[in-house]
Amino acid sequence: MVQAQGIMIRENMRTIGAQMYEQVVRSAYARRNSSMNDTDFLLDLNHNETFLQTTTFLPEDFTYLPNHTCPERLPSMKGAIDVNMSEIRMEDIHQLFRKDSSIKLGGHWRPSDCIPRWKVAILIPFRNRYEHLPVLFRHIIPMLQRQRLQFAFYVIEQAGNQPFNRAMLFNVGFAEAMKDLNWDCLIFHDVDHIPENDRNYYGCGQMPRHFAAKLDKYMYLLPYNEFFGGVSGLTVEQFRKINGFPNAFWGWGGEDDDLWNRVQYAGYTVTRPEGEIGKYKSIPHHHRGEVQFLGRYALLRRSKERQAMDGLNNLKYFPNITYDALYKNITVLLTPDLALIDDY
């Protein structure tokens, strides 16, 4: 009985807090619109997620101007997405987005009705998942546009017959993306993970962040607390500080656990979306998966000592770069001798 009363009190306080928060946002934007220029804007909406989760999103009649920074909790972010997992050809996706002239070559987009708060590079490791990529684009492009983020897509494709090296592909993608723009953060996004909620904000304010907290194939449960796979994000500064992903994980498994260790050793705390917001669907695989990396546990036991010598600082690669209307393709032939260290 006492516990139930406590829960009711807590929920009532959250509701009151949400109402107060909306009033604060409205008044702050009103003050800013009337008396501040964009460089003077001091309102910080990046509060603790436990508070934001219960906060009212901006109302439908909320207005902002092209010379103002885009809000983070827009009325256009409705919540649950109508996920369509049926296969679709990339030609049909091109046709779908061809009428949107604001999407530039390579999938670069930025809002025109406000100044984007964050510049976000979406990195997608890839090999032989041609049926998955258009399904992802069908959902994620409209979602990011509703979030008013500046973004671009980088598909890093592994050529050759070596076991798939997801982590090394992310390192390559980071290096190439930073040649294009001074991005604020990176989203490391598996091609078969489809977000179910457009309030899962891909902005950079709560990094490091594990976005895919609830995946359907795990019955929407977190497999273990240190799980950092599927879709995650770090700021550029954070990614450089931890020396990127490890390059030594050839085959399936372990690289995301190593990334978790690197983040912890650097003193960062991983955040996750609460409630229904972190839900994802996983596209079923119709072909043989990648082989497991049997040596991952030995490497994980030595994560800390390897961090300074295996990552961005020992990466070598020779890319073949092409441009699609919706993404930049970076094809690389990866071999272990491209990221050597003295002893694994």
CSV table of C-alpha atoms in Angstrom, one decimal:
chain,number,residue,atom,x,y,z
A,1,MET,CA,0.0,0.0,0.0
A,2,VAL,CA,2.8,2.4,0.9
A,3,GLN,CA,4.7,1.5,-2.2
A,4,ALA,CA,1.6,2.1,-4.4
A,5,GLN,CA,1.0,5.5,-2.8
A,6,GLY,CA,4.6,6.4,-3.5
A,7,ILE,CA,4.3,5.5,-7.1
A,8,MET,CA,1.1,7.7,-7.5
A,9,ILE,CA,2.9,10.6,-5.9
A,10,ARG,CA,5.9,10.2,-8.2
A,11,GLU,CA,3.7,10.1,-11.3
A,12,ASN,CA,1.7,13.1,-10.2
A,13,MET,CA,5.0,15.0,-9.7
A,14,ARG,CA,6.2,14.0,-13.2
A,15,THR,CA,2.9,15.3,-14.7
A,16,ILE,CA,3.2,18.6,-12.9
A,17,GLY,CA,6.9,18.8,-14.0
A,18,ALA,CA,5.9,18.2,-17.6
A,19,GLN,CA,3.4,21.1,-17.6
A,20,MET,CA,6.0,23.4,-16.0
A,21,TYR,CA,8.6,22.3,-18.5
A,22,GLU,CA,6.3,23.2,-21.4
A,23,GLN,CA,5.7,26.7,-20.0
A,24,VAL,CA,9.5,27.2,-19.5
A,25,VAL,CA,10.2,26.2,-23.1
A,26,ARG,CA,7.5,28.5,-24.5
A,27,SER,CA,8.7,31.4,-22.4
A,28,ALA,CA,12.3,30.8,-23.2
A,29,TYR,CA,11.7,30.7,-26.9
A,30,ALA,CA,9.6,33.7,-26.7
A,31,ARG,CA,12.3,35.7,-24.9
A,32,ARG,CA,14.9,34.4,-27.4
A,33,ASN,CA,12.8,35.4,-30.4
A,34,SER,CA,12.3,38.9,-29.1
A,35,SER,CA,15.6,39.7,-27.6
A,36,MET,CA,18.4,37.3,-28.5
A,37,ASN,CA,20.3,36.4,-31.6
A,38,ASP,CA,21.2,32.8,-32.3
A,39,THR,CA,24.7,32.9,-30.8
A,40,ASP,CA,23.3,34.2,-27.5
A,41,PHE,CA,20.8,31.4,-27.0
A,42,LEU,CA,21.5,29.8,-23.7
A,43,LEU,CA,18.5,27.4,-23.2
A,44,ASP,CA,19.8,23.9,-22.7
A,45,LEU,CA,17.2,21.2,-23.3
A,46,ASN,CA,19.5,18.3,-22.7
A,47,HIS,CA,18.3,17.2,-19.2
A,48,ASN,CA,18.4,13.8,-17.6
A,49,GLU,CA,16.4,11.3,-19.7
A,50,THR,CA,14.3,10.2,-16.7
A,51,PHE,CA,12.9,13.7,-16.6
A,52,LEU,CA,12.6,14.1,-20.4
A,53,GLN,CA,10.8,10.8,-20.8
A,54,THR,CA,7.7,12.2,-19.1
A,55,THR,CA,7.9,15.7,-20.5
A,56,THR,CA,5.3,17.0,-23.0
A,57,PHE,CA,6.6,17.5,-26.5
A,58,LEU,CA,6.1,20.9,-28.0
A,59,PRO,CA,2.5,21.5,-29.0
A,60,GLU,CA,1.3,21.5,-32.6
A,61,ASP,CA,0.9,25.3,-32.7
A,62,PHE,CA,4.5,25.9,-31.5
A,63,THR,CA,6.3,28.2,-34.0
A,64,TYR,CA,10.0,28.9,-34.7
A,65,LEU,CA,11.9,30.8,-37.4
A,66,PRO,CA,14.5,29.9,-39.9
A,67,ASN,CA,17.2,31.9,-38.0
A,68,HIS,CA,16.5,30.0,-34.8
A,69,THR,CA,18.1,26.8,-33.6
A,70,CYS,CA,15.8,23.8,-34.1
A,71,PRO,CA,14.1,22.6,-31.0
A,72,GLU,CA,14.8,19.0,-29.8
A,73,ARG,CA,11.3,18.0,-29.0
A,74,LEU,CA,9.3,19.0,-32.1
A,75,PRO,CA,5.6,18.5,-32.7
A,76,SER,CA,6.6,16.6,-35.8
A,77,MET,CA,8.0,13.8,-33.6
A,78,LYS,CA,4.8,11.8,-33.0
A,79,GLY,CA,6.2,8.7,-31.4
A,80,ALA,CA,5.4,5.3,-32.7
A,81,ILE,CA,6.4,4.7,-36.3
A,82,ASP,CA,4.4,2.5,-38.7
A,83,VAL,CA,7.2,0.1,-39.5
A,84,ASN,CA,7.0,-1.7,-42.9
A,85,MET,CA,9.5,-4.6,-43.0
A,86,SER,CA,8.5,-5.7,-46.5
A,87,GLU,CA,11.3,-5.8,-49.1
A,88,ILE,CA,11.6,-2.9,-51.5
A,89,ARG,CA,14.0,-2.2,-54.3
A,90,MET,CA,16.6,0.6,-54.0
A,91,GLU,CA,15.2,2.0,-57.3
A,92,ASP,CA,11.9,2.5,-55.6
A,93,ILE,CA,13.5,4.2,-52.7
A,94,HIS,CA,15.3,6.5,-55.1
A,95,GLN,CA,12.0,7.3,-56.7
A,96,LEU,CA,10.3,7.9,-53.4
A,97,PHE,CA,12.9,10.6,-52.3
A,98,ARG,CA,13.7,12.0,-55.8
A,99,LYS,CA,11.0,14.6,-55.4
A,100,ASP,CA,12.7,15.9,-52.3
A,101,SER,CA,15.3,18.3,-53.7
A,102,SER,CA,16.6,19.2,-50.3
A,103,ILE,CA,18.4,15.8,-50.1
A,104,LYS,CA,21.8,16.3,-51.8
A,105,LEU,CA,24.1,13.8,-53.4
A,106,GLY,CA,25.4,11.3,-50.8
A,107,GLY,CA,22.3,11.7,-48.7
A,108,HIS,CA,23.2,15.1,-47.1
A,109,TRP,CA,20.3,16.9,-45.7
A,110,ARG,CA,19.7,19.9,-43.5
A,111,PRO,CA,16.5,21.6,-42.5
A,112,SER,CA,15.5,24.9,-44.1
A,113,ASP,CA,13.0,26.1,-41.5
A,114,CYS,CA,15.5,26.3,-38.6
A,115,ILE,CA,19.2,26.0,-37.9
A,116,PRO,CA,20.1,22.4,-37.1
A,117,ARG,CA,21.2,21.9,-33.5
A,118,TRP,CA,23.4,18.9,-34.4
A,119,LYS,CA,25.4,17.7,-37.4
A,120,VAL,CA,25.2,13.9,-37.4
A,121,ALA,CA,27.0,11.3,-39.5
A,122,ILE,CA,25.2,8.0,-39.8
A,123,LEU,CA,27.7,5.1,-40.3
A,124,ILE,CA,26.4,1.8,-41.7
A,125,PRO,CA,28.7,-1.2,-41.9
A,126,PHE,CA,27.8,-3.3,-44.9
A,127,ARG,CA,28.3,-6.6,-46.8
A,128,ASN,CA,25.7,-8.4,-48.9
A,129,ARG,CA,22.7,-6.8,-47.2
A,130,TYR,CA,21.3,-5.2,-50.4
A,131,GLU,CA,17.7,-6.1,-49.4
A,132,HIS,CA,18.1,-4.4,-46.0
A,133,LEU,CA,19.5,-1.0,-47.0
A,134,PRO,CA,16.4,0.3,-48.8
A,135,VAL,CA,14.1,-0.8,-45.9
A,136,LEU,CA,16.3,1.1,-43.4
A,137,PHE,CA,16.3,4.3,-45.6
A,138,ARG,CA,12.5,4.1,-46.0
A,139,HIS,CA,12.2,4.6,-42.3
A,140,ILE,CA,15.2,6.5,-41.1
A,141,ILE,CA,15.3,9.4,-43.6
A,142,PRO,CA,11.8,10.7,-42.8
A,143,MET,CA,12.5,10.2,-39.1
A,144,LEU,CA,15.7,12.3,-39.1
A,145,GLN,CA,14.0,14.9,-41.2
A,146,ARG,CA,11.2,15.2,-38.6
A,147,GLN,CA,13.9,15.5,-35.9
A,148,ARG,CA,15.4,18.5,-37.9
A,149,LEU,CA,19.0,17.2,-37.7
A,150,GLN,CA,21.6,17.8,-40.3
A,151,PHE,CA,22.8,14.4,-41.4
A,152,ALA,CA,24.4,12.2,-44.1
A,153,PHE,CA,24.8,8.5,-44.6
A,154,TYR,CA,28.0,6.6,-45.0
A,155,VAL,CA,27.8,3.0,-46.1
A,156,ILE,CA,31.1,1.3,-45.4
A,157,GLU,CA,31.2,-1.9,-47.5
A,158,GLN,CA,33.7,-4.7,-46.8
A,159,ALA,CA,35.1,-6.4,-49.9
A,160,GLY,CA,37.0,-9.7,-50.1
A,161,ASN,CA,36.6,-13.0,-48.2
A,162,GLN,CA,38.0,-12.1,-44.8
A,163,PRO,CA,35.5,-12.4,-41.8
A,164,PHE,CA,33.4,-9.4,-41.4
A,165,ASN,CA,35.0,-6.7,-39.3
A,166,ARG,CA,32.2,-4.4,-38.2
A,167,ALA,CA,34.4,-2.3,-35.9
A,168,MET,CA,37.2,-1.6,-38.4
A,169,LEU,CA,34.5,-0.5,-40.9
A,170,PHE,CA,33.2,2.0,-38.4
A,171,ASN,CA,36.8,3.4,-38.0
A,172,VAL,CA,37.1,3.7,-41.7
A,173,GLY,CA,33.7,5.4,-41.9
A,174,PHE,CA,34.7,7.9,-39.2
A,175,ALA,CA,37.9,8.8,-40.9
A,176,GLU,CA,36.1,9.4,-44.3
A,177,ALA,CA,33.1,11.2,-42.8
A,178,MET,CA,35.4,13.7,-41.1
A,179,LYS,CA,36.9,14.7,-44.4
A,180,ASP,CA,33.5,15.9,-45.5
A,181,LEU,CA,32.3,18.0,-42.6
A,182,ASN,CA,33.0,18.9,-39.0
A,183,TRP,CA,30.4,16.5,-37.6
A,184,ASP,CA,29.3,16.8,-34.0
A,185,CYS,CA,28.7,13.1,-33.5
A,186,LEU,CA,28.5,9.7,-35.1
A,187,ILE,CA,25.7,7.1,-35.1
A,188,PHE,CA,26.9,3.6,-35.5
A,189,HIS,CA,23.9,1.9,-37.1
A,190,ASP,CA,23.4,-1.7,-38.1
A,191,VAL,CA,21.6,-2.0,-41.5
A,192,ASP,CA,19.0,-4.4,-40.1
A,193,HIS,CA,17.9,-2.3,-37.2
A,194,ILE,CA,14.7,-0.3,-37.8
A,195,PRO,CA,13.6,2.3,-35.2
A,196,GLU,CA,10.0,2.1,-34.0
A,197,ASN,CA,9.8,5.5,-32.4
A,198,ASP,CA,10.7,8.9,-33.9
A,199,ARG,CA,11.2,10.4,-30.5
A,200,ASN,CA,14.4,8.3,-30.2
A,201,TYR,CA,16.3,11.5,-30.9
A,202,TYR,CA,19.6,11.0,-32.8
A,203,GLY,CA,21.0,14.3,-31.6
A,204,CYS,CA,24.4,14.5,-29.8
A,205,GLY,CA,23.4,15.9,-26.4
A,206,GLN,CA,23.4,12.7,-24.4
A,207,MET,CA,26.4,10.8,-25.7
A,208,PRO,CA,27.7,8.2,-25.3
A,209,ARG,CA,24.2,6.7,-26.1
A,210,HIS,CA,22.9,3.3,-26.7
A,211,PHE,CA,19.8,3.9,-28.9
A,212,ALA,CA,18.7,0.3,-29.5
A,213,ALA,CA,17.9,-0.5,-25.9
A,214,LYS,CA,14.9,-2.8,-26.8
A,215,LEU,CA,15.1,-5.1,-29.8
A,216,ASP,CA,12.3,-7.3,-30.9
A,217,LYS,CA,14.4,-10.4,-31.3
A,218,TYR,CA,15.4,-10.1,-27.7
A,219,MET,CA,11.7,-9.8,-26.7
A,220,TYR,CA,12.4,-6.0,-26.1
A,221,LEU,CA,14.6,-6.8,-23.2
A,222,LEU,CA,18.2,-5.6,-22.7
A,223,PRO,CA,20.3,-8.8,-23.0
A,224,TYR,CA,22.8,-7.5,-20.3
A,225,ASN,CA,23.6,-4.2,-18.9
A,226,GLU,CA,26.8,-3.8,-20.8
A,227,PHE,CA,25.1,-4.5,-24.2
A,228,PHE,CA,26.1,-1.7,-26.6
A,229,GLY,CA,25.3,-3.2,-30.0
A,230,GLY,CA,22.9,-2.4,-32.8
A,231,VAL,CA,22.7,1.3,-32.8
A,232,SER,CA,25.0,3.5,-30.6
A,233,GLY,CA,26.5,7.0,-30.8
A,234,LEU,CA,29.4,9.0,-29.6
A,235,THR,CA,30.5,12.6,-30.1
A,236,VAL,CA,33.6,13.1,-32.3
A,237,GLU,CA,35.6,14.2,-29.3
A,238,GLN,CA,34.6,11.1,-27.3
A,239,PHE,CA,35.3,8.7,-30.2
A,240,ARG,CA,38.8,10.2,-30.7
A,241,LYS,CA,39.5,10.0,-26.9
A,242,ILE,CA,38.7,6.3,-26.7
A,243,ASN,CA,40.8,5.6,-29.9
A,244,GLY,CA,37.7,4.5,-31.8
A,245,PHE,CA,36.6,0.9,-32.2
A,246,PRO,CA,39.2,-2.0,-31.9
A,247,ASN,CA,40.3,-3.4,-35.2
A,248,ALA,CA,41.2,-6.9,-34.0
A,249,PHE,CA,37.7,-8.4,-34.0
A,250,TRP,CA,37.3,-10.5,-37.1
A,251,GLY,CA,33.9,-12.1,-37.3
A,252,TRP,CA,30.7,-11.8,-35.3
A,253,GLY,CA,30.6,-10.6,-31.7
A,254,GLY,CA,32.7,-8.8,-29.1
A,255,GLU,CA,33.5,-5.5,-30.7
A,256,ASP,CA,30.5,-3.7,-29.1
A,257,ASP,CA,31.5,-5.1,-25.7
A,258,ASP,CA,35.0,-3.8,-26.2
A,259,LEU,CA,33.6,-0.4,-27.2
A,260,TRP,CA,31.6,-0.4,-23.9
A,261,ASN,CA,34.8,-1.1,-22.0
A,262,ARG,CA,36.6,1.8,-23.8
A,263,VAL,CA,33.8,4.2,-22.9
A,264,GLN,CA,33.9,3.1,-19.3
A,265,TYR,CA,37.7,3.4,-19.1
A,266,ALA,CA,37.5,6.9,-20.4
A,267,GLY,CA,35.1,7.9,-17.6
A,268,TYR,CA,32.0,8.2,-19.7
A,269,THR,CA,28.5,7.0,-18.7
A,270,VAL,CA,26.3,5.4,-21.4
A,271,THR,CA,22.7,6.7,-21.6
A,272,ARG,CA,19.6,4.9,-23.0
A,273,PRO,CA,16.1,6.0,-24.0
A,274,GLU,CA,13.5,5.0,-21.6
A,275,GLY,CA,10.1,3.3,-22.0
A,276,GLU,CA,9.0,2.5,-25.5
A,277,ILE,CA,11.3,5.0,-27.2
A,278,GLY,CA,14.3,2.7,-27.6
A,279,LYS,CA,12.4,0.0,-29.5
A,280,TYR,CA,13.7,-1.5,-32.8
A,281,LYS,CA,12.7,-4.2,-35.1
A,282,SER,CA,15.4,-6.5,-36.7
A,283,ILE,CA,15.0,-7.3,-40.3
A,284,PRO,CA,15.0,-11.2,-40.8
A,285,HIS,CA,18.0,-12.5,-42.5
A,286,HIS,CA,17.5,-14.6,-45.6
A,287,HIS,CA,21.1,-15.7,-46.1
A,288,ARG,CA,24.0,-17.1,-44.1
A,289,GLY,CA,25.2,-14.9,-41.3
A,290,GLU,CA,28.8,-14.0,-40.6
A,291,VAL,CA,31.0,-16.4,-38.7
A,292,GLN,CA,31.5,-15.9,-35.0
A,293,PHE,CA,34.8,-14.6,-33.7
A,294,LEU,CA,36.0,-17.3,-31.3
A,295,GLY,CA,38.9,-15.2,-30.0
A,296,ARG,CA,36.7,-12.4,-28.7
A,297,TYR,CA,36.8,-13.3,-25.0
A,298,ALA,CA,40.6,-13.4,-24.9
A,299,LEU,CA,40.7,-9.9,-26.4
A,300,LEU,CA,38.0,-8.6,-24.1
A,301,ARG,CA,40.0,-9.7,-21.1
A,302,ARG,CA,42.8,-7.3,-22.3
A,303,SER,CA,40.6,-4.4,-23.4
A,304,LYS,CA,42.3,-1.8,-21.3
A,305,GLU,CA,45.8,-2.6,-22.3
A,306,ARG,CA,44.9,-2.8,-26.0
A,307,GLN,CA,42.9,0.4,-26.1
A,308,ALA,CA,45.9,2.8,-26.6
A,309,MET,CA,47.4,0.7,-29.5
A,310,ASP,CA,44.4,-0.8,-31.4
A,311,GLY,CA,41.9,1.6,-33.0
A,312,LEU,CA,42.1,4.8,-35.0
A,313,ASN,CA,45.8,5.2,-34.4
A,314,ASN,CA,46.9,1.9,-36.1
A,315,LEU,CA,44.3,2.0,-38.9
A,316,LYS,CA,45.3,1.7,-42.6
A,317,TYR,CA,43.0,1.3,-45.5
A,318,PHE,CA,42.6,2.1,-49.2
A,319,PRO,CA,39.0,3.1,-50.1
A,320,ASN,CA,37.1,3.0,-53.3
A,321,ILE,CA,34.5,5.8,-53.0
A,322,THR,CA,31.3,6.2,-55.0
A,323,TYR,CA,28.2,8.3,-54.5
A,324,ASP,CA,24.6,7.3,-54.5
A,325,ALA,CA,21.8,9.8,-54.3
A,326,LEU,CA,21.2,8.8,-50.7
A,327,TYR,CA,24.6,7.8,-49.4
A,328,LYS,CA,28.3,7.8,-49.8
A,329,ASN,CA,29.7,4.3,-50.4
A,330,ILE,CA,33.2,3.5,-49.0
A,331,THR,CA,34.3,0.1,-50.2
A,332,VAL,CA,37.4,-1.3,-48.5
A,333,LEU,CA,39.3,-4.6,-48.8
A,334,LEU,CA,40.2,-5.4,-45.2
A,335,THR,CA,43.0,-7.7,-44.0
A,336,PRO,CA,44.6,-8.1,-40.6
A,337,ASP,CA,47.9,-6.6,-41.7
A,338,LEU,CA,46.2,-3.2,-42.2
A,339,ALA,CA,45.9,-2.7,-38.4
A,340,LEU,CA,48.9,-4.5,-36.9
A,341,ILE,CA,50.0,-4.2,-33.3
A,342,ASP,CA,52.9,-6.0,-31.6
A,343,ASP,CA,50.7,-8.4,-29.6
A,344,TYR,CA,47.0,-9.0,-29.3
